[in-house]
PDB file of C-alpha atoms in Angstrom:
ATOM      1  CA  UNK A   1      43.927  56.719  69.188  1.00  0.00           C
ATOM      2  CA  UNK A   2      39.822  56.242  69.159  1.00  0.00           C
ATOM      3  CA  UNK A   3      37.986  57.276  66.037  1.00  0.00           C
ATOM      4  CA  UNK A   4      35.908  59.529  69.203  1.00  0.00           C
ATOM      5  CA  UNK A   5      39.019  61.290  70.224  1.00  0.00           C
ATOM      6  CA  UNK A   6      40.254  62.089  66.715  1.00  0.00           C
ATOM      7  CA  UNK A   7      36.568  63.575  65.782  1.00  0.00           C
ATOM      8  CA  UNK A   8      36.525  65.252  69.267  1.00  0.00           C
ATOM      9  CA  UNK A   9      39.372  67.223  67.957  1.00  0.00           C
ATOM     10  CA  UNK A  10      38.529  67.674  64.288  1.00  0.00           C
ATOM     11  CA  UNK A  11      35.202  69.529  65.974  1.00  0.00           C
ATOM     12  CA  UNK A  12      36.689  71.654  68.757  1.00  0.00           C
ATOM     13  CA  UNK A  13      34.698  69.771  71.318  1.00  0.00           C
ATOM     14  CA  UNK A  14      38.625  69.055  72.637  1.00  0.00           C
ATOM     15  CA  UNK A  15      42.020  70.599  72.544  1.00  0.00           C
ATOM     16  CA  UNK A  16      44.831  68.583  71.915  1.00  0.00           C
ATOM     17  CA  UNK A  17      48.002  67.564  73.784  1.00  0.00           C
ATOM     18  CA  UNK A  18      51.423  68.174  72.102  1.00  0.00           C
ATOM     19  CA  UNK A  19      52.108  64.560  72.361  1.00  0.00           C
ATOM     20  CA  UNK A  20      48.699  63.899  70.836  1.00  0.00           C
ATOM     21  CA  UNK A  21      49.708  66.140  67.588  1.00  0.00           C
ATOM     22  CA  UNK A  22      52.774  64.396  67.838  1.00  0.00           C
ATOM     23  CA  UNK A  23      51.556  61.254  67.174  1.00  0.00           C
ATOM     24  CA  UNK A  24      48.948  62.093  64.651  1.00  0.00           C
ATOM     25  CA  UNK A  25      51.981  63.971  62.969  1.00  0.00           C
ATOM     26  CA  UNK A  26      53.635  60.555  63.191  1.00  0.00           C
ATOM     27  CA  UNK A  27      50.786  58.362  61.571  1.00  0.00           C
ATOM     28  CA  UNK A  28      50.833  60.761  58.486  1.00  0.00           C
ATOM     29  CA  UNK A  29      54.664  60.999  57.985  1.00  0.00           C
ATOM     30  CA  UNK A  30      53.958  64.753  57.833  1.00  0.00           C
ATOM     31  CA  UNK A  31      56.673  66.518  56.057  1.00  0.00           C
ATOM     32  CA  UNK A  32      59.068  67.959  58.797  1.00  0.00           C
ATOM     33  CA  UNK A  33      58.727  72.030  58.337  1.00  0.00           C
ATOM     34  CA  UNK A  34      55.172  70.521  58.703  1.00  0.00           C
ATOM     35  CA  UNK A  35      55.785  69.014  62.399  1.00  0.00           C
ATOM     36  CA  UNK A  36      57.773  72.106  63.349  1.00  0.00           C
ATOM     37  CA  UNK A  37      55.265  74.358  62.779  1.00  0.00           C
ATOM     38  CA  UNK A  38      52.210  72.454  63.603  1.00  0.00           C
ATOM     39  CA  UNK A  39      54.187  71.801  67.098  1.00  0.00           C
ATOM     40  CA  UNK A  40      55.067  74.822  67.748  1.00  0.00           C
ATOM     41  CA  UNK A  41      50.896  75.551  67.245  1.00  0.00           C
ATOM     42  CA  UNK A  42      49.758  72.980  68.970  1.00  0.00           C
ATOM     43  CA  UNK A  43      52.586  73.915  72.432  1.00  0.00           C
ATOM     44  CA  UNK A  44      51.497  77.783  71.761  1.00  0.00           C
ATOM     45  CA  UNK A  45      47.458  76.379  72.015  1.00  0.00           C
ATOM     46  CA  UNK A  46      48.347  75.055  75.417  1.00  0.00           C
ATOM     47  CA  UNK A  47      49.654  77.906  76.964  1.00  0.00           C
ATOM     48  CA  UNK A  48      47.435  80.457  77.974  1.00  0.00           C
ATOM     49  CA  UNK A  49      48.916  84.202  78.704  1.00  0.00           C
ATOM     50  CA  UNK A  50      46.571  85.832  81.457  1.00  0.00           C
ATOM     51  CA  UNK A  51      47.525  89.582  81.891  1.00  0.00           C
ATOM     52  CA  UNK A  52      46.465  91.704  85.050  1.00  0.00           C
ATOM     53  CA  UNK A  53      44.666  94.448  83.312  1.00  0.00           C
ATOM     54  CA  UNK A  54      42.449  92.174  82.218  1.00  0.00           C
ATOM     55  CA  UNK A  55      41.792  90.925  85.126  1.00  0.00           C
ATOM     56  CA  UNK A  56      41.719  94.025  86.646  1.00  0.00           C
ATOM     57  CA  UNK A  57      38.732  95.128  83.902  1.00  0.00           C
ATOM     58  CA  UNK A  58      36.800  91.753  85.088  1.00  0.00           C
ATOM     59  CA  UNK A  59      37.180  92.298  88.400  1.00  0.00           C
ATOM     60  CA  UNK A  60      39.505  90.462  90.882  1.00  0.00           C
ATOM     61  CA  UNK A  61      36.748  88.523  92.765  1.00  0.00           C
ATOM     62  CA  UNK A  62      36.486  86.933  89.552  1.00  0.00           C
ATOM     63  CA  UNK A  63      40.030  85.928  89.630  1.00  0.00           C
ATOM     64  CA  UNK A  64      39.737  84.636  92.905  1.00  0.00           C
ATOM     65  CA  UNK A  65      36.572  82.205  92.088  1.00  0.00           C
ATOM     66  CA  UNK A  66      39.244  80.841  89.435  1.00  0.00           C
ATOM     67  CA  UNK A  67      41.599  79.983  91.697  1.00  0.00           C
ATOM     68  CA  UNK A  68      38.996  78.279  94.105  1.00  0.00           C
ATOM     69  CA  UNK A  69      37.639  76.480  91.313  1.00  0.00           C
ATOM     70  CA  UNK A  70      41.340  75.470  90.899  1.00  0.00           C
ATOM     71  CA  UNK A  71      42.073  74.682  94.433  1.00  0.00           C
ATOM     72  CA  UNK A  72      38.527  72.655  95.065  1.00  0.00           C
ATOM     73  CA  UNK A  73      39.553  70.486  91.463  1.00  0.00           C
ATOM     74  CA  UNK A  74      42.930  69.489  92.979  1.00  0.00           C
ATOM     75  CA  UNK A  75      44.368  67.273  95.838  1.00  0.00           C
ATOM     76  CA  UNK A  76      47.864  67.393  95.700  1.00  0.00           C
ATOM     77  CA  UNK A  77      48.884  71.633  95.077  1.00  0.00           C
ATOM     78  CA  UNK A  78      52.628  72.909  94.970  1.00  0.00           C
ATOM     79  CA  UNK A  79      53.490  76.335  95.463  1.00  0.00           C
ATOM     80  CA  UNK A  80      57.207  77.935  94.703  1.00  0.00           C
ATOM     81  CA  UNK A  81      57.276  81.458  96.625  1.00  0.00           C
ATOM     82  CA  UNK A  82      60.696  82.949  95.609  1.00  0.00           C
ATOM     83  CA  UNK A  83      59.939  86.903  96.202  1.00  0.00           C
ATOM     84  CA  UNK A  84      56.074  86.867  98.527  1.00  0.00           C
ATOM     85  CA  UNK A  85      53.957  85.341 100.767  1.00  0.00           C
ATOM     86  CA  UNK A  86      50.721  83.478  98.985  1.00  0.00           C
ATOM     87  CA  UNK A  87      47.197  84.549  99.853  1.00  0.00           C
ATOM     88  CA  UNK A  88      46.583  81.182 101.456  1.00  0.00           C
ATOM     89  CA  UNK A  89      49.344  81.874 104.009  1.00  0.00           C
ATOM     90  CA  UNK A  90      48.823  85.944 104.767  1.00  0.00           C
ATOM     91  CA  UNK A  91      47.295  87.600 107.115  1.00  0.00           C
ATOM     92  CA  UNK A  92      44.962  90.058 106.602  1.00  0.00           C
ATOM     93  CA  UNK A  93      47.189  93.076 106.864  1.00  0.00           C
ATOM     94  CA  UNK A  94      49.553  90.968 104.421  1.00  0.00           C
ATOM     95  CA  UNK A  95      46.334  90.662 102.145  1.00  0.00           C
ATOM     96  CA  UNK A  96      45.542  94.591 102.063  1.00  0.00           C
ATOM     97  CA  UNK A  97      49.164  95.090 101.680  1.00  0.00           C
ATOM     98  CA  UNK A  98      49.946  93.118  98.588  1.00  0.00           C
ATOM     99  CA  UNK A  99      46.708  94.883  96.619  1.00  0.00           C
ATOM    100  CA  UNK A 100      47.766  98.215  97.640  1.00  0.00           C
ATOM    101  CA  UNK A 101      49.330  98.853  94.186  1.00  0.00           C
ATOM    102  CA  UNK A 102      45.538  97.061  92.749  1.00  0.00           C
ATOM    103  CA  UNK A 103      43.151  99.992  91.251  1.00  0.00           C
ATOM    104  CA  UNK A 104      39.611 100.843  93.287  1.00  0.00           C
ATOM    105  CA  UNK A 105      37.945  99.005  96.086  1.00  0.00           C
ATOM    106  CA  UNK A 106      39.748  95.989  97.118  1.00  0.00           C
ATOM    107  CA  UNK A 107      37.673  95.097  99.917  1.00  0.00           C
ATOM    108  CA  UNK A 108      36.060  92.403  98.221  1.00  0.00           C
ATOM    109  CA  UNK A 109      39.529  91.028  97.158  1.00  0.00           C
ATOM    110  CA  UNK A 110      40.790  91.195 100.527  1.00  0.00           C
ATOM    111  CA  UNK A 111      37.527  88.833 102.029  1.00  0.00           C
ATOM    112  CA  UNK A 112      37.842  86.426  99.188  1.00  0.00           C
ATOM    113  CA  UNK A 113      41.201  85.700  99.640  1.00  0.00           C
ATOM    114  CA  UNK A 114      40.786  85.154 102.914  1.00  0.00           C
ATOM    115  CA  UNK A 115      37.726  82.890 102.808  1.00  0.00           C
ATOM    116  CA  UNK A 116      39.957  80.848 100.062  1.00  0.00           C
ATOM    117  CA  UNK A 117      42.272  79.707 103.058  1.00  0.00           C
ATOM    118  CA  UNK A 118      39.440  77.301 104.305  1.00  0.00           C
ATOM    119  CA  UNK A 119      40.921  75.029 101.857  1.00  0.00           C
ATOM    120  CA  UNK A 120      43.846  74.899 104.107  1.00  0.00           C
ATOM    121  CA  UNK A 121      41.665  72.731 106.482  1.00  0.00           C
ATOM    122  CA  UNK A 122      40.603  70.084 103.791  1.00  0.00           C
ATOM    123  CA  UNK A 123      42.342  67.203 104.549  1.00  0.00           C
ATOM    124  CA  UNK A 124      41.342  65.328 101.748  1.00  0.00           C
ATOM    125  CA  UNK A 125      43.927  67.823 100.019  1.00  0.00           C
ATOM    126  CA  UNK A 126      47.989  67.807 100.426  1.00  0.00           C
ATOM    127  CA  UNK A 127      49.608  71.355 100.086  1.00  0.00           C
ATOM    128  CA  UNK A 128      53.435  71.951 100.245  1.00  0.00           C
ATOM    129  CA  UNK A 129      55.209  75.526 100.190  1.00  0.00           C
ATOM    130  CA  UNK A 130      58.554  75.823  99.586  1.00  0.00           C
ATOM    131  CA  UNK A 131      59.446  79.966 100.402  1.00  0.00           C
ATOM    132  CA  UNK A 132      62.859  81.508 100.071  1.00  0.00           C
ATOM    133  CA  UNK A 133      64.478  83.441 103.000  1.00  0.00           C
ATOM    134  CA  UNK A 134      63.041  86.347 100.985  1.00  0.00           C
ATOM    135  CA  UNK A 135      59.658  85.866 100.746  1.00  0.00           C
ATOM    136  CA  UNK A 136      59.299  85.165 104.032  1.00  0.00           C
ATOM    137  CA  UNK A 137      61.175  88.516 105.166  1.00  0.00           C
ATOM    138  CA  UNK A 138      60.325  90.788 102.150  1.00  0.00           C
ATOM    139  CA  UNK A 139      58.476  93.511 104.476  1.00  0.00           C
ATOM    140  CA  UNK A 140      55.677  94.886 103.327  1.00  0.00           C
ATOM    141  CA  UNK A 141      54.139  95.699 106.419  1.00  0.00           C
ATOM    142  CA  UNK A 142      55.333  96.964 109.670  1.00  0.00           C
ATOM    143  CA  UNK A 143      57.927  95.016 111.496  1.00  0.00           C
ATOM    144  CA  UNK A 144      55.305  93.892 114.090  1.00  0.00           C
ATOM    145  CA  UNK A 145      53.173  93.233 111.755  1.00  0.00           C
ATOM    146  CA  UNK A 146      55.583  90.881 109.740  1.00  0.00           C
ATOM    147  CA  UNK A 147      56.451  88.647 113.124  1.00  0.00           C
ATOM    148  CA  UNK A 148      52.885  88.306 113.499  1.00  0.00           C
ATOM    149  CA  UNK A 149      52.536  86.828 109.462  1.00  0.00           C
ATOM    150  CA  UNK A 150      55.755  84.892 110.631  1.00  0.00           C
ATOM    151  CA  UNK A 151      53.946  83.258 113.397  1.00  0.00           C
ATOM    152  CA  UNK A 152      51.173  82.511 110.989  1.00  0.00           C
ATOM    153  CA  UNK A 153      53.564  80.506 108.414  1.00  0.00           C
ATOM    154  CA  UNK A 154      54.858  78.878 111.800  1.00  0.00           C
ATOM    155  CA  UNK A 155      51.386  77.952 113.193  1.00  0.00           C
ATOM    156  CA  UNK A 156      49.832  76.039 109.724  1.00  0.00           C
ATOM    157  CA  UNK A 157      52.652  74.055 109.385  1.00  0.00           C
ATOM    158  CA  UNK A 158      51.317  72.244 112.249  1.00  0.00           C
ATOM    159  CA  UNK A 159      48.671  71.176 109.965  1.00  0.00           C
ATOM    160  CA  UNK A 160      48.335  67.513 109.210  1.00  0.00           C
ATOM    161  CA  UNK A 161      48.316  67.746 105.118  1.00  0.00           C
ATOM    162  CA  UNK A 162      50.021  71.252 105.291  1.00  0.00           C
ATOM    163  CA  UNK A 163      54.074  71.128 104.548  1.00  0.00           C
ATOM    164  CA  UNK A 164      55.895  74.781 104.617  1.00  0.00           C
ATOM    165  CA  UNK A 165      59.548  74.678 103.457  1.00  0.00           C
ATOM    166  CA  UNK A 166      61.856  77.071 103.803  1.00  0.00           C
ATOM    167  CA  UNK A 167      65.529  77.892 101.772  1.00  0.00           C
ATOM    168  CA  UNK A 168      67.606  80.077 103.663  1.00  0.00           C
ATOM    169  CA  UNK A 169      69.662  82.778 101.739  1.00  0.00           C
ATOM    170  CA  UNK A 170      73.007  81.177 101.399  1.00  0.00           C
ATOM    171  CA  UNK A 171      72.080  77.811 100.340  1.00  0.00           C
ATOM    172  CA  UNK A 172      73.888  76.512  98.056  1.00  0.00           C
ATOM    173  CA  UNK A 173      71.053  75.592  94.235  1.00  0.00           C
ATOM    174  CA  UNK A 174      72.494  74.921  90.835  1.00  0.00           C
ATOM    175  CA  UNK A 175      68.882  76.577  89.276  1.00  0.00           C
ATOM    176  CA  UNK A 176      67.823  79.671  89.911  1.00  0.00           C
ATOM    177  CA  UNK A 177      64.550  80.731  91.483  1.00  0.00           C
ATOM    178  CA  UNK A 178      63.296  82.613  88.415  1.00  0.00           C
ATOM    179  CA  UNK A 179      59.659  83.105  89.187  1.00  0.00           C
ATOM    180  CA  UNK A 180      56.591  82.272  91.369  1.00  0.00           C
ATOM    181  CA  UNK A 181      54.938  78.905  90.027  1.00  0.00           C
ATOM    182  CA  UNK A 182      52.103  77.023  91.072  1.00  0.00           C
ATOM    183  CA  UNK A 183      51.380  73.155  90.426  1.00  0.00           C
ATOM    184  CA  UNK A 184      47.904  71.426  90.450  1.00  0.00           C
ATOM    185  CA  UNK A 185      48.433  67.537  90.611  1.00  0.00           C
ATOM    186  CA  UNK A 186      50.344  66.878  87.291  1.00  0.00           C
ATOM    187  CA  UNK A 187      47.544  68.363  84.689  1.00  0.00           C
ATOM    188  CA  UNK A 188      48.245  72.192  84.872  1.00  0.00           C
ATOM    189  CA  UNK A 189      51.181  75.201  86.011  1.00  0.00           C
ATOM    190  CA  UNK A 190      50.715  78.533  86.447  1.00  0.00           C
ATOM    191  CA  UNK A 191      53.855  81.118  86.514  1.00  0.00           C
ATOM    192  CA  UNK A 192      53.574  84.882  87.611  1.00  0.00           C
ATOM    193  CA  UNK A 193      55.203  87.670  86.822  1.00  0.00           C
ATOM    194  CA  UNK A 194      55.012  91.957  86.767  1.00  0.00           C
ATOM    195  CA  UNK A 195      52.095  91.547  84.160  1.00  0.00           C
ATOM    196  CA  UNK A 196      50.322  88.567  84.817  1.00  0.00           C
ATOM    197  CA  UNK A 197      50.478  84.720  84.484  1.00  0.00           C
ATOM    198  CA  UNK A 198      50.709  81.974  82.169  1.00  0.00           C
ATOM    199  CA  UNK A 199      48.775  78.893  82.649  1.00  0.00           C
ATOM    200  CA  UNK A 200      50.735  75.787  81.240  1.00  0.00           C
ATOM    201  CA  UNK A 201      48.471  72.661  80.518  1.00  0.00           C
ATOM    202  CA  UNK A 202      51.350  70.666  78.085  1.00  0.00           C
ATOM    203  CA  UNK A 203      52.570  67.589  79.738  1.00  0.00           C
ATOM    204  CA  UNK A 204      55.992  67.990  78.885  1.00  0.00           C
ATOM    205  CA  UNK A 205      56.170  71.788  80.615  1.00  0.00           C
ATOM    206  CA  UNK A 206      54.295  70.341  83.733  1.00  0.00           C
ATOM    207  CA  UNK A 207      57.436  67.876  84.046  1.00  0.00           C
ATOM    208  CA  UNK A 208      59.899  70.296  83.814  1.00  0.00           C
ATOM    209  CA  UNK A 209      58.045  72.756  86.700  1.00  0.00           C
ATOM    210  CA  UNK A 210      57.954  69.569  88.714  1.00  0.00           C
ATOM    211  CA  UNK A 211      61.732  68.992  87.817  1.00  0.00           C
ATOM    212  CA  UNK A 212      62.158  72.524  89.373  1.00  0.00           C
ATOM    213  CA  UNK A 213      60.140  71.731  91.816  1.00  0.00           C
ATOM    214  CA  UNK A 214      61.692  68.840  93.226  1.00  0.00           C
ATOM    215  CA  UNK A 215      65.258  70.070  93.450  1.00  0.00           C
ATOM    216  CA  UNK A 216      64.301  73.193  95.225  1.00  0.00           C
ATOM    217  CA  UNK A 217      62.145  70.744  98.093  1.00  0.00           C
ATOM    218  CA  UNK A 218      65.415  68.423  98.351  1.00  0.00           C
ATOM    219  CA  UNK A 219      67.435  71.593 100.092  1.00  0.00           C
ATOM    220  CA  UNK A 220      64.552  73.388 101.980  1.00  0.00           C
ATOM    221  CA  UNK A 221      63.795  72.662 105.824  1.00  0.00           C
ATOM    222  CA  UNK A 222      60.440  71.246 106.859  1.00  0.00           C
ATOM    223  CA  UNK A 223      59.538  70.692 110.458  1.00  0.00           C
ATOM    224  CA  UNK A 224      61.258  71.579 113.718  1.00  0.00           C
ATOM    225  CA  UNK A 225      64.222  73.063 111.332  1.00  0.00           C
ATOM    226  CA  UNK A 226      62.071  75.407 109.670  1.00  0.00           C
ATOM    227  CA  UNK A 227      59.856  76.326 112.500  1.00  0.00           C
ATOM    228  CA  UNK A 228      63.265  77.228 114.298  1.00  0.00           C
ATOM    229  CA  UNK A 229      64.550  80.066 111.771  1.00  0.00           C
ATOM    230  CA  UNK A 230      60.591  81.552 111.356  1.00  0.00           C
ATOM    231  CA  UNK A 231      60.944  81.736 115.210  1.00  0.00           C
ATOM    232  CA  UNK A 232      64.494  83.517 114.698  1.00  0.00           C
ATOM    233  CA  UNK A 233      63.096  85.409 111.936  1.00  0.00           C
ATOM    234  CA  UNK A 234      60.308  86.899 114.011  1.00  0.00           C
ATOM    235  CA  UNK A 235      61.750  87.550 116.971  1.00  0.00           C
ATOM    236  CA  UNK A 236      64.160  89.656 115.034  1.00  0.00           C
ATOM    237  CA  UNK A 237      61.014  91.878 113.224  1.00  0.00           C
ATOM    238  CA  UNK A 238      60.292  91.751 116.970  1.00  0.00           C
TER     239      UNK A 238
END
């Protein structure tokens, strides 16, 4: 490790890795109730706990710029829907829909989610959704509006760099799907919940969300297959 990174880190001017404490932790033969608790520092410093009240108190546009600042940084993005729809996929009734529980004006939220799905159409950029049976069908608009969202998820996955999977209820998964997560390239993971959303920058929990994220792509349907149950799927809202 450069004499550059090591001051880069002694001054703040950069945060660590885990394996980068790891191996500093190495070189000095720290003591090893030393490396357990400097590790568990270093894996709590690259977590970051976002909760929605805050965001709420900023303002959701802001929110939103974050994620486009996200979105316009990456080219390969990974999305795991288990429960919802994205933003980048809804319609506009979806949109207003899903903030209806948000506090005051949401109008603003509503347009900049939907000017964020104009990165759809970047095909410099790769996007694959993988959405449970659930998501897809969790109504939280009327049924004619939900065929028409249906049709949506049916009509981008037309797009060249644009994959939509979907899992059926009933197929057989040895994990779980525990929560919504999001995957920029391999450098960052962001998981939702209730309250809000941790951002995960560590290397090692990045695998492991990839991991997940590969086993749940091997049994979803892409293509014709999928196109044929959100066709079944809206017909029946119909």
């Amino acid at each position: 490790m450069s004499q550059s990174q090591i001051s880069k880190f002694e001054t703040g001017r950069k945060m660590p890795k885990l394996v980068d404490v790891e191996r500093i932790l190495r070189a000095l033969d720290a003591p090893s109730d030393v490396v357990a608790e400097v590790t568990a520092l270093a894996r709590i410093a690259n977590t970051e706990w976002q909760d929605k009240r805050s965001s709420w108190r900023r303002g959701m546009e802001k929110r939103q710029r974050e994620l486009a600042s996200l979105e316009s940084k990456s080219t390969k993005l990974r999305y795991f829907l288990p429960a919802m729809i994205t933003g980048l996929l809804a319609t506009p009734e979806y949109v207003r829909a899903s903030l209806a529980h948000a506090p005051g004006d949401t109008s603003k939220t509503v347009a900049s989610k939907l000017e964020r799905q104009a990165v759809l159409y970047d095909t410099s950029k790769t996007f694959t959704f993988l959405l449970t049976e659930q998501a897809v069908r969790w109504a939280i608009i009327s049924s004619s509006a939900m065929a028409v969202q249906i049709d949506r998820l049916a009509s981008l996955s037309h797009l060249p760099n644009v994959r939509i999977g979907i899992i059926p209820t009933g197929t057989v998964i040895p994990r779980g799907p525990m929560n919504t997560f999001t995957l920029y390239d391999d450098r960052l993971a962001t998981v939702e919940n209730f309250t809000g959303r941790m951002v995960f920058r560590d290397a090692r929990d990045i695998s492991e969300h990839l991991a997940a994220f590969s086993l749940f792509e091997r049994h979803a349907r892409f293509d014709t297959e999928a196109r044929t149950l959100l066709q079944e799927w809206a017909d029946s809202c119909r």
